[in-house]
Every structure is written in structure tokens, then in C-alpha cells.
Coordinates of C-alpha atoms and ligand atoms in Angstrom, one line a residue:
X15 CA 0.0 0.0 0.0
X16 CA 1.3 3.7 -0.8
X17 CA 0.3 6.6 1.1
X18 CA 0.1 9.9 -0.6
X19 CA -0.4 13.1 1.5
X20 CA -2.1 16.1 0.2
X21 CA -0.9 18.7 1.9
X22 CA -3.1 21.8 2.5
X23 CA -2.8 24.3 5.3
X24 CA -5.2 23.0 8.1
X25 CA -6.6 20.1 5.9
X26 CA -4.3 17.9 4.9
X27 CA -5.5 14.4 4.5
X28 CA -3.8 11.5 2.9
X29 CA -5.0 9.1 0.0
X30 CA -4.0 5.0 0.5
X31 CA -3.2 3.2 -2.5
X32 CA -3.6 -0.4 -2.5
X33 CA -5.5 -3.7 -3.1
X34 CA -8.4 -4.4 -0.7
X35 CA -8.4 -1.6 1.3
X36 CA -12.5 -1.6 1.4
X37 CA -11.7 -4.6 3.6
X38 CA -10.0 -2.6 5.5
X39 CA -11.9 0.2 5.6
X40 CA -12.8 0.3 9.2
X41 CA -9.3 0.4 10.4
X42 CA -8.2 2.8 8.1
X43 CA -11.0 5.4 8.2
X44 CA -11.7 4.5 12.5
X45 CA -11.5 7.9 13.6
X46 CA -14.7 8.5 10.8
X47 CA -16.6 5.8 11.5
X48 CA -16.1 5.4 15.5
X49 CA -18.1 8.5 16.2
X50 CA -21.3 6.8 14.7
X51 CA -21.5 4.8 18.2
X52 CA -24.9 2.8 17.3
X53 CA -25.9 5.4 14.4
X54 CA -25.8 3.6 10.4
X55 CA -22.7 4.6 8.6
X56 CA -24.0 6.8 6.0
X57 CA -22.9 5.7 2.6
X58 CA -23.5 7.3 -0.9
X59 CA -22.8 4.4 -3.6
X60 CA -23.5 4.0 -7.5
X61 CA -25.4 1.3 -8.0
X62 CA -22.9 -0.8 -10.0
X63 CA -19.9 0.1 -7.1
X64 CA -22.3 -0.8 -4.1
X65 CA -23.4 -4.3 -6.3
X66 CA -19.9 -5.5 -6.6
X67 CA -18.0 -4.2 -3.9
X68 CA -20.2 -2.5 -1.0
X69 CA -21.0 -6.3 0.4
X70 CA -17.0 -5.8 1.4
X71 CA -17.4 -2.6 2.8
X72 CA -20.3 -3.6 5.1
X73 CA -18.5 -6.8 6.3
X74 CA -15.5 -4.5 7.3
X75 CA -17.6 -2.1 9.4
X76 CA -19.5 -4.6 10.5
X77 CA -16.1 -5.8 12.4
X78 CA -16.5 -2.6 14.2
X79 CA -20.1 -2.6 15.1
X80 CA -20.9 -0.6 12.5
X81 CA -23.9 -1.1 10.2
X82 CA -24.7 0.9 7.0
X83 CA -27.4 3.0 5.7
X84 CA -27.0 3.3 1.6
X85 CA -28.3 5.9 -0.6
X86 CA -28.0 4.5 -3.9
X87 CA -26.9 6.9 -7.0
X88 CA -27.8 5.8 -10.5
X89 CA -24.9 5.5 -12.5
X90 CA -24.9 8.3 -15.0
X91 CA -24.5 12.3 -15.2
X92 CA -28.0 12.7 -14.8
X93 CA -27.7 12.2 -11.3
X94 CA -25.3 15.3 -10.6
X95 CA -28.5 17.4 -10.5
X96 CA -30.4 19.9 -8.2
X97 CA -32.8 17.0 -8.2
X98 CA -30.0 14.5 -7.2
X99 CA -28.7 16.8 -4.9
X100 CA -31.9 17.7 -3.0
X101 CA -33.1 13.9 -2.5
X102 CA -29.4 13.5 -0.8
X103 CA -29.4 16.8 1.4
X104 CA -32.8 15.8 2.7
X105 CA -31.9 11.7 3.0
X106 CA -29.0 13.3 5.1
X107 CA -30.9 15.4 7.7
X108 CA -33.1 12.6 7.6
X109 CA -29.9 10.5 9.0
X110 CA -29.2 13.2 11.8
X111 CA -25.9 13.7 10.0
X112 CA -24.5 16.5 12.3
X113 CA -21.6 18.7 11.0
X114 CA -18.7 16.2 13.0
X115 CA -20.0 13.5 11.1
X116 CA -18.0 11.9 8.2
X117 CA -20.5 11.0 5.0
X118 CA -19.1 8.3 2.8
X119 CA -18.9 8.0 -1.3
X120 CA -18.2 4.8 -3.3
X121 CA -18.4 4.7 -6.3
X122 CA -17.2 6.7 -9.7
X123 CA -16.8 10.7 -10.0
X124 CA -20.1 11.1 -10.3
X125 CA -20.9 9.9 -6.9
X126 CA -17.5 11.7 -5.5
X127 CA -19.0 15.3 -7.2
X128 CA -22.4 14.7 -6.1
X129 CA -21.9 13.5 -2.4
X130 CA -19.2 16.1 -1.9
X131 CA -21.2 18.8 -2.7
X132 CA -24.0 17.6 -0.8
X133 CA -21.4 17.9 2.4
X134 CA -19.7 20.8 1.3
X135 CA -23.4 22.0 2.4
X136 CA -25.3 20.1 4.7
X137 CA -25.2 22.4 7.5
X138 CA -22.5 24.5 6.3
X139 CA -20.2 21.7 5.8
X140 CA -19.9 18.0 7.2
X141 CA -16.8 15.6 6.5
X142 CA -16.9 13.5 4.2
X143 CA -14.3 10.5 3.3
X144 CA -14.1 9.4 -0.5
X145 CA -13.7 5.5 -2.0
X146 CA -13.0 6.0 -5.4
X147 CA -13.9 2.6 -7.6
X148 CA -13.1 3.7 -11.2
X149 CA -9.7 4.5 -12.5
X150 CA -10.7 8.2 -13.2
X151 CA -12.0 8.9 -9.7
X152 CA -8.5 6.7 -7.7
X153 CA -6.4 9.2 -9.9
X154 CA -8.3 12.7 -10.6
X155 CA -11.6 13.2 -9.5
X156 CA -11.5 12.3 -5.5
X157 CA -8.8 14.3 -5.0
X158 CA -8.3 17.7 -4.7
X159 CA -11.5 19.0 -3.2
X160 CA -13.8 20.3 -6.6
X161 CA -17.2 19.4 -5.9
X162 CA -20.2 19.7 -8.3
X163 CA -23.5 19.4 -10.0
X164 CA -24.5 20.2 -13.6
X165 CA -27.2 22.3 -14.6
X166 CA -29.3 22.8 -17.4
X167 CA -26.6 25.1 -19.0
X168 CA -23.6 22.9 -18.3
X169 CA -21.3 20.5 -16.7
X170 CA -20.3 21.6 -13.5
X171 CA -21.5 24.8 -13.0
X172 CA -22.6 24.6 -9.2
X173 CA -19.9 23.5 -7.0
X174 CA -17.9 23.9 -4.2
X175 CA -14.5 23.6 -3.2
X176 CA -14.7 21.2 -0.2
X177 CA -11.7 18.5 0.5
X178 CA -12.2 15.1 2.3
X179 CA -11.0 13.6 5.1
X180 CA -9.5 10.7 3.6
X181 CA -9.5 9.2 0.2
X182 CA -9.1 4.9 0.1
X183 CA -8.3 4.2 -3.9
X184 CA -8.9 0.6 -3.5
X185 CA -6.9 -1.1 -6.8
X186 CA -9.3 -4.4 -6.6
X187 CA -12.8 -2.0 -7.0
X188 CA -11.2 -1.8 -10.8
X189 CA -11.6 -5.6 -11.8
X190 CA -15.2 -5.2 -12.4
X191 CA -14.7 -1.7 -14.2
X192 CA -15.9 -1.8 -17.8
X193 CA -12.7 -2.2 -20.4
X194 CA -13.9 1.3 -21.5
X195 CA -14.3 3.0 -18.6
X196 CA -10.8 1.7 -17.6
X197 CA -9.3 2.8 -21.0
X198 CA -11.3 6.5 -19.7
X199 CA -9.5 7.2 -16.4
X200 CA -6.3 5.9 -18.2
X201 CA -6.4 8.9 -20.8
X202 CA -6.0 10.8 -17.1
X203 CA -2.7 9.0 -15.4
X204 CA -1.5 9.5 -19.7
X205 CA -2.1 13.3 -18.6
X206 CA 0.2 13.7 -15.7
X207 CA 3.2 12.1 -17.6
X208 CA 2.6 14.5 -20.7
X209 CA 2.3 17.7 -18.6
X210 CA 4.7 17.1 -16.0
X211 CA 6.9 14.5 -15.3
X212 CA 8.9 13.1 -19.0
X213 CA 10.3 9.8 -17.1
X214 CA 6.8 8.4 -15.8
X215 CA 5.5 9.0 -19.7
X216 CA 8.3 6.6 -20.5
X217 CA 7.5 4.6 -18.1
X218 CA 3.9 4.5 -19.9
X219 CA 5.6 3.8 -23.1
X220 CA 7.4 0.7 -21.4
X221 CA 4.7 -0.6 -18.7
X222 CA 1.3 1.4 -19.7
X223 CA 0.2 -2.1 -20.8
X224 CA 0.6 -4.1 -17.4
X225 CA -1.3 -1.2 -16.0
X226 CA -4.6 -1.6 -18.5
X227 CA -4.0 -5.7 -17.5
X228 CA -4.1 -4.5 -13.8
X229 CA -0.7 -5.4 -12.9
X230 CA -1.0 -5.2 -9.2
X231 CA 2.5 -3.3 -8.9
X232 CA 2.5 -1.6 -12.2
X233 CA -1.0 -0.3 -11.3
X234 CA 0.1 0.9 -7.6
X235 CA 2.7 2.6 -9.6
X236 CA 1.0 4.4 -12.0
X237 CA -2.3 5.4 -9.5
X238 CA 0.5 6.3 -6.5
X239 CA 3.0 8.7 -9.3
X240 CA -1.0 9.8 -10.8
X241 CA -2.1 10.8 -7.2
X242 CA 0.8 12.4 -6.2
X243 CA 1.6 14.6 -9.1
X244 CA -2.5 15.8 -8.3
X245 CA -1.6 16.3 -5.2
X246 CA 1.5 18.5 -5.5
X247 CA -0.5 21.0 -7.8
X248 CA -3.8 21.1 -5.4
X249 CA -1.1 21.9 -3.0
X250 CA 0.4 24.4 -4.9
X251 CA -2.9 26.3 -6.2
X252 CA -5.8 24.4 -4.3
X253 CA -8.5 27.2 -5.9
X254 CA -7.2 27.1 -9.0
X255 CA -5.9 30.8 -8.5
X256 CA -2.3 31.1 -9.5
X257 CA -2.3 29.3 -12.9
X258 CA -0.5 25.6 -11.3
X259 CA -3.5 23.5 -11.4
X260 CA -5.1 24.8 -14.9
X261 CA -2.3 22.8 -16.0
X262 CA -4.1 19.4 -14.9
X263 CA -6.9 20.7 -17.9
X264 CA -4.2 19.5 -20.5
X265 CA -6.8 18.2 -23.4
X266 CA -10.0 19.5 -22.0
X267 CA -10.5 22.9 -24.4
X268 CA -10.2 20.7 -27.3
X269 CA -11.8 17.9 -25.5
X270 CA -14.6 20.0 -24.2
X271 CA -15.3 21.2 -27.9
X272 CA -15.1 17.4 -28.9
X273 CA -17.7 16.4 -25.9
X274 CA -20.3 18.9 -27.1
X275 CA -19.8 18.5 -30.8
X276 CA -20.5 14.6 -29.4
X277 CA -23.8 16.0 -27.7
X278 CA -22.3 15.0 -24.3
X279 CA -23.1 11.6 -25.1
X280 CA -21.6 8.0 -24.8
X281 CA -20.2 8.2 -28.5
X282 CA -17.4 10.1 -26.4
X283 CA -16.7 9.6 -22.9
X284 CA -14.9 12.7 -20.7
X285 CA -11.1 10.4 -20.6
X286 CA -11.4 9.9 -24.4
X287 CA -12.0 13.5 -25.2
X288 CA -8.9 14.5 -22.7
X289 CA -7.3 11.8 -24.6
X290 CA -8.0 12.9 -28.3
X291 CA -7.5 17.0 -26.8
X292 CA -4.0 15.8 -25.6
X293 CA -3.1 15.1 -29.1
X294 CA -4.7 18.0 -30.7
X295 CA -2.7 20.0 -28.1
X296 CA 0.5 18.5 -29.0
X297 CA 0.0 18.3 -32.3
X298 CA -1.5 22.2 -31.9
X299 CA 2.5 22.8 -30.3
X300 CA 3.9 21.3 -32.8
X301 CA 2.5 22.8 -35.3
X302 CA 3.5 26.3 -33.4
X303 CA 7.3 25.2 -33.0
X304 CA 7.1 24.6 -28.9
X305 CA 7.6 21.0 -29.4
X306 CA 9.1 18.5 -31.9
X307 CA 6.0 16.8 -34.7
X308 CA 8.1 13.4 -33.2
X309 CA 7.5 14.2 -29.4
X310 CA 3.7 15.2 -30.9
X311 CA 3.9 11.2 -32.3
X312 CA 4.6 9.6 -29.1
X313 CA 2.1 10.9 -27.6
X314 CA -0.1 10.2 -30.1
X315 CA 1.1 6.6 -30.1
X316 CA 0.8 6.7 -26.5
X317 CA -2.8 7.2 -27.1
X318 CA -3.5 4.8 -29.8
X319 CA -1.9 2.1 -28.1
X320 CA -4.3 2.5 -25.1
X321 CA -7.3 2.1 -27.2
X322 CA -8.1 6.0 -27.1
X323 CA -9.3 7.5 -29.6
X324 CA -6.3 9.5 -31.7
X325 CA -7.3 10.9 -34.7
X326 CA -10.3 13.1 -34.9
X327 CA -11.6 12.4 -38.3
X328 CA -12.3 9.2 -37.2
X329 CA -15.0 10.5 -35.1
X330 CA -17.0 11.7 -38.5
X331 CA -18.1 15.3 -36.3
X332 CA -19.6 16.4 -39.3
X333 CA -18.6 20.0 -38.8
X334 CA -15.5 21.9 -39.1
X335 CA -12.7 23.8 -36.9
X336 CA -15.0 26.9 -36.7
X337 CA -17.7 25.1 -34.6
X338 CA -15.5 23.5 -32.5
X339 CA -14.2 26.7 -31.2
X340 CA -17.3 27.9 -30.9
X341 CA -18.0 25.2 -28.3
X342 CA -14.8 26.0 -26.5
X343 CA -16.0 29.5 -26.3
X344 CA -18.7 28.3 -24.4
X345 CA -16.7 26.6 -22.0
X346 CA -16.7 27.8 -18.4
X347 CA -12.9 27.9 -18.5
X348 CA -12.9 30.9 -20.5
X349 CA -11.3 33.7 -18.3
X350 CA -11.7 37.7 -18.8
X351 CA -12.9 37.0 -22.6
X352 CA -9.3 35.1 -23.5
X353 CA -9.2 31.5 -24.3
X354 CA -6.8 29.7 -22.3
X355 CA -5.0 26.8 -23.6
X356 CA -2.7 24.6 -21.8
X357 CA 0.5 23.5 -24.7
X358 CA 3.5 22.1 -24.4
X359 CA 7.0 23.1 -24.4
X360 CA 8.0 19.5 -24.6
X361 CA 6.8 16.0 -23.1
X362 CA 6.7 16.5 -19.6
X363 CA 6.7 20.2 -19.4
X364 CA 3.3 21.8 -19.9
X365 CA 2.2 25.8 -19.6
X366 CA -0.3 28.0 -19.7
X367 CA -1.1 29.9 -23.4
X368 CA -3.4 33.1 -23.2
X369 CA -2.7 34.0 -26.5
X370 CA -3.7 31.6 -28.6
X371 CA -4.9 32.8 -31.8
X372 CA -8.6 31.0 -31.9
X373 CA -8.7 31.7 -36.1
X374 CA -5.5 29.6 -36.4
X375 CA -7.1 27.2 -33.6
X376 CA -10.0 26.7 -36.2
X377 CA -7.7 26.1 -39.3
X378 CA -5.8 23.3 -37.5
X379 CA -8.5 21.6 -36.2
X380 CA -10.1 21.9 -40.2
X381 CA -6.3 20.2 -41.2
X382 CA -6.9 17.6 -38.6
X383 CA -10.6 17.4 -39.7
X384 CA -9.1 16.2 -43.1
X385 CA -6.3 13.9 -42.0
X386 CA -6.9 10.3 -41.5
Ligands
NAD419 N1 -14.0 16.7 -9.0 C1 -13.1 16.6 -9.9 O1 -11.9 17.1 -9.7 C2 -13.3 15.9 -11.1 C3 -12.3 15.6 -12.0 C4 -12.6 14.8 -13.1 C5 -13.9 14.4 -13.4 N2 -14.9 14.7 -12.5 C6 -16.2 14.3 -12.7 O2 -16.2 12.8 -12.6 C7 -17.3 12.3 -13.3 C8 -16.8 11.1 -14.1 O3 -16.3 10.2 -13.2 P1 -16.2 8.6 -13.6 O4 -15.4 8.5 -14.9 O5 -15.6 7.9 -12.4 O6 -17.6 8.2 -14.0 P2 -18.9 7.6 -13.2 O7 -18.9 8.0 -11.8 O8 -20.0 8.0 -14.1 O9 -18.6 6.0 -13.3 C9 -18.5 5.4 -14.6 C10 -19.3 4.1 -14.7 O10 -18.7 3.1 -14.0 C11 -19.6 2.5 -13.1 N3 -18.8 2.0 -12.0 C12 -18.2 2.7 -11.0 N4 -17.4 1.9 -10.3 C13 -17.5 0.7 -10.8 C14 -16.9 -0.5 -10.5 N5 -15.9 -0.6 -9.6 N6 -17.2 -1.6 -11.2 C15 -18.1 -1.5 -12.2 N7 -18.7 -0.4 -12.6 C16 -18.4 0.7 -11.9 C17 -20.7 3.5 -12.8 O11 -21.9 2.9 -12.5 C18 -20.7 4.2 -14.1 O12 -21.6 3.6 -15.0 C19 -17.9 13.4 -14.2 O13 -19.1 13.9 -13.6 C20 -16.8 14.5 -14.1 O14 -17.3 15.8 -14.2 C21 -14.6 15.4 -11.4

């Protein structure tokens, strides 16, 4: 097991990395769960996550005592709503959750956004202790304290910044992750080797993969290097105020475009649009002489090899580089009416561009609407 610290002033917590640690769960999150005396442990679980692997949550807590109430979350964006949201706020109070008390979330990062909202609020705050089961949510989503709902006008929109307590990334919750949902929170640990850290994306190159076959160690590798590289930004810039962690949206302005030319449907999940923006950004700084077109490659390669999606023609959008802007510009990332784009100055070492010229964005994207 690896233990990762992210450390913030006041609220630093630590994440544990490992196999089985929902069997564990009661010695590891103790100090959450012992206050409960003969109250249910309140625990917010997707439906699929609770099927296959809350059974080994509830034996561990029941070692302790402990019994569990569940709220069960559909899987599916749909339930990061006001709706969503008010059923759990009022299932909550309903509980007696006072603001000591620790909420629990298993499940994917729709659970983690939705549940950590819900306690970034419930009473002005409660705690709340995160067991990440997808790939996305062990290396992105559960850490770092951004908690949201979508609204009728977008992804995210309502939210709060509101860390946990304690974050379990149990590696075993991934053996009964769909292939392309695993593929999906890949794209993300791809994302911290291209944008910071050159030898783990060689790593990738060599090992990526025994970490797609689940290679115990490789995995623990890749999820402990993912983690930590999260947490040193959130560290560094934990509201997103100095410009460190816009870095971690490498791929998500093109990918953004990509998800809403794609109707913010399953033709393209989030991880495959980071994926296929990656590329577009390297090949994007190429193209502007801040990297090498071979460093572009092996990322591209890098991609491909995963089973990500690579080349955007192959998606058949049906509408050129002009429209995809357009969909960028709509994206709540957009800051004092610039466009910022995160590019590379070379595998490994990526930065912030404010002046990205959006006409030239639009005749690259048409070139790369052509290629195939
Ligand atoms: N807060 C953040 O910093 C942050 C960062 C990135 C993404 N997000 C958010 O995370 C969400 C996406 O998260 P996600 O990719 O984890 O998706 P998700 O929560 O929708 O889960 C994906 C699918 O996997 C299923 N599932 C979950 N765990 C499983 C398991 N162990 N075995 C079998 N099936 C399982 C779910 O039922 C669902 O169908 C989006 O809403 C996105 O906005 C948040």
C-alpha cells in the first residue's frame, strides 16, 4: 500500500493506494466511523460500485459494530442534479448527519462530485471520506477538493471547493470496471506524464500495458506517481488561482469542444475527449514550433496504443474547426474573454497559453478534420 499526503494548510489528508483496502476500511477510516456509536454509517454508492464491492465494505464495518445506511446513486451524469442533490441533502438530515460527522462516497466521480457537494453544504459543511472505484476517480476526481452538479446550461456549473477527510483508492474495485471505462480514467494518469513529469510517460511507453491488464504493482505505480503529481498541484494552487492547477486541464478545451460536438453523449466519454485533446494539443505545439512533430507522435502513439481515440476524423463530427471553437468558447474555462490553452513546451513540461490565436485554432482543427 502507498500513502500519498495532500498537503493543505489546516486540511491535509492522505489518500492510501492499495489492493483491498474496502476490507479494510474500518481500520483505516476508524477515527470516521467510531463516532457513529450505534448510528448507520451513511454511505453514498453507485449502483454498480455498491453491487460488486459494497458487500466488502459492510463486512469491514461490521467488524467494528458498525452497520450501513445506503443511498444508492444511479450511474450516469443525470444524477449530478439539483434533483439528485436535494433527495441526498434531505436523505441526510433525515440520517441526523450532524456537521462532525463523516459522509461516505463509493463509487465513480459522479458519486464523489455529487456526495461532496451535498457535504460541502449540509449544514455549512460535514466531512466527508471518498472510496473511489473507477480509474478516473482513484487518480483525478476524488482528490483535490472540486465538488459539483450540472445544470441545465452545463457540466459543472454549481460547485464547491470542499476537501475530504480521507480518500481509500482501492486497486481491486477496478476488476469489475468496464474495459472502457478503464481505457477512460487511463487517458487521465497519460495526462500527468505528458504535462509534468517526462520519465513516468516513458515509463507508460514501457509498462502502460501491465497497467490496463491491472498489474498489481505496475498499477500501484501508476495510480500512486498519478495521485501524487495531483496532489503536489492542489497543494500548490488548491482554488485554481495562481495558474498551477489549470495545468491538470491539458486536453480539456479541445476535449470540451469534442464532448459537445458529441452531444455530451456515450459516442465520447470525458477520458477519451482528454485523450484525443492531448493530441490535438500537442499536435497544436507542434504545429506552433514549442515541441518537436516526433514528441507530438509519441504521444499520439501513446494514445492509440491504449485504445483512445487519436485521430479526430475518425469521429466523423460532421462540422468543421469553426464550430469547434465555438463550443470552446462556451466553456466555463474561458477567463476575462481570452481562451486559455494549456501546450507544451515539450513532453513532460506543460504551460499556460493566453494568447492563442482562436482563427489559427479553427484552421488546424479543419487540417486535422481532413487527415486520417
Ligand atoms: N472533482 C473533480 O476534480 C473531477 C475531475 C474529473 C472528473 N470529474 C467528474 O467525474 C465524473 C466522471 O467520473 P467517472 O469517470 O468515475 O464516471 P462515473 O462515476 O459515471 O462512473 C462510470 C461508470 O462506472 C460504473 N462503476 C463505478 N465503479 C465501478 C466498479 N468498480 N465496477 C463496475 N462499474 C463501476 C458506474 O456505474 C458508471 O456507469 C464526471 O461527472 C466529471 O465531471 C470530477
Amino acid at each position: 500500500m502507498a500513502v500519498v499526503a495532500v498537503e493543505l494548510a489546516g486540511r491535509s489528508y492522505e489518500v492510501l493506494v492499495g489492493e483491498d483496502l474496502l476490507d479494510s476500511a474500518a481500520v483505516h477510516a476508524r477515527r470516521f466511523i467510531e463516532p457513529y456509536g450505534k448510528r448507520k454509517v451513511p454511505v453514498v454508492a453507485d449502483r454498480e460500485a455498491r453491487h460488486h464491492h459494497g458487500d466488502r465494505l459492510a463486512h469491514s464495518l461490521a467488524t467494528s459494530g458498525h452497520e450501513i445506511a445506503w443511498f444508492i446513486v444511479e450511474p450516469g451524469e443525470a444524477s449530478k442534479s439539483w434533483v439528485g442533490l436535494q433527495s441526498l441533502v434531505d436523505w441526510l438530515l433525515d440520517q441526523g448527519i450532524a456537521r462532525s460527522d463523516h459522509v461516505f462516497a463509493l463509487g465513480g466521480g459522479v458519486v464523489g462530485d455529487l456526495a461532496g457537494f451535498a457535504c460541502a453544504i449540509l449544514k455549512r459543511g460535514c466531512g466527508f471520506v471518498q472510496l473511489p472505484t473507477t480509474l478516473l476517480a482513484q487518480v483525478d476526481s476524488s482528490v483535490g477538493g472540486k465538488t459539483a452538479i450540472n445544470t441545465a446550461l452545463g457540466k459543472n456549473l454549481v460547485g464547491a471547493f470542499h476537501q475530504p477527510s480521507l480518500v481509500l483508492a482501492d486497486l481491486s474495485t477496478l476488476s469489475t470496471l468496464p474495459a472502457r471505462e478503464l481505457r477512460a480514467g487511463y487517458a487521465e494518469i497519460l495526462k500527468y506524464g505528458i504535462l509534468g513529469d517526462s520519465v513516468f510517460f516513458e515509463w507508460l511507453e514501457e509498462r502502460g500495458d501491465a497497467v490496463l491488464a491491472l498489474e498489481p504493482e505496475a498499477l500501484e505505480h501508476a495510480v500512486t506517481v498519478s495521485v501524487s503529481a495531483k496532489a503536489r498541484i492542489v497543494a500548490e494552487d488548491e482554488r485554481e488561482t495562481i495558474g498551477a492547477r489549470a495545468l491538470l486541464n491539458l486536453g480539456h478545451t479541445f476535449g470540451h469542444a469534442l464532448e459537445a460536438a458529441t452531444g455530451f453523449s456515450d459516442r465520447l466519454l470525458h477520458g477519451e475527449a482528454v485523450a484525443l485533446g492531448m493530441v490535438l494539443a500537442a499536435r497544436y505545439s507542434a504545429r506552433m514550433g514549442f515541441i518537436a512533430h516526433g514528441d507530438a507522435e509519441r504521444i499520439t502513439g501513446l494514445v492509440d496504443a491504449a485504445g483512445l481515440p487519436a485521430e479526430i476524423a475518425a469521429l466523423n463530427l460532421g462540422c468543421d474547426g469553426q464550430s469547434l471553437v465555438g463550443y470552446m468558447l462556451h466553456d466555463k474555462k474561458m477567463d476575462a474573454g481570452t481562451l486559455p490553452f494549456i501546450l507544451l513546451h515539450e513532453i513532460g513540461a506543460a504551460y499556460l497559453d493566453r494568447n492563442v490565436k482562436l482563427d489559427d485554432v479553427s484552421a488546424f482543427l479543419d487540417e486535422q478534420l481532413k487527415v486520417h
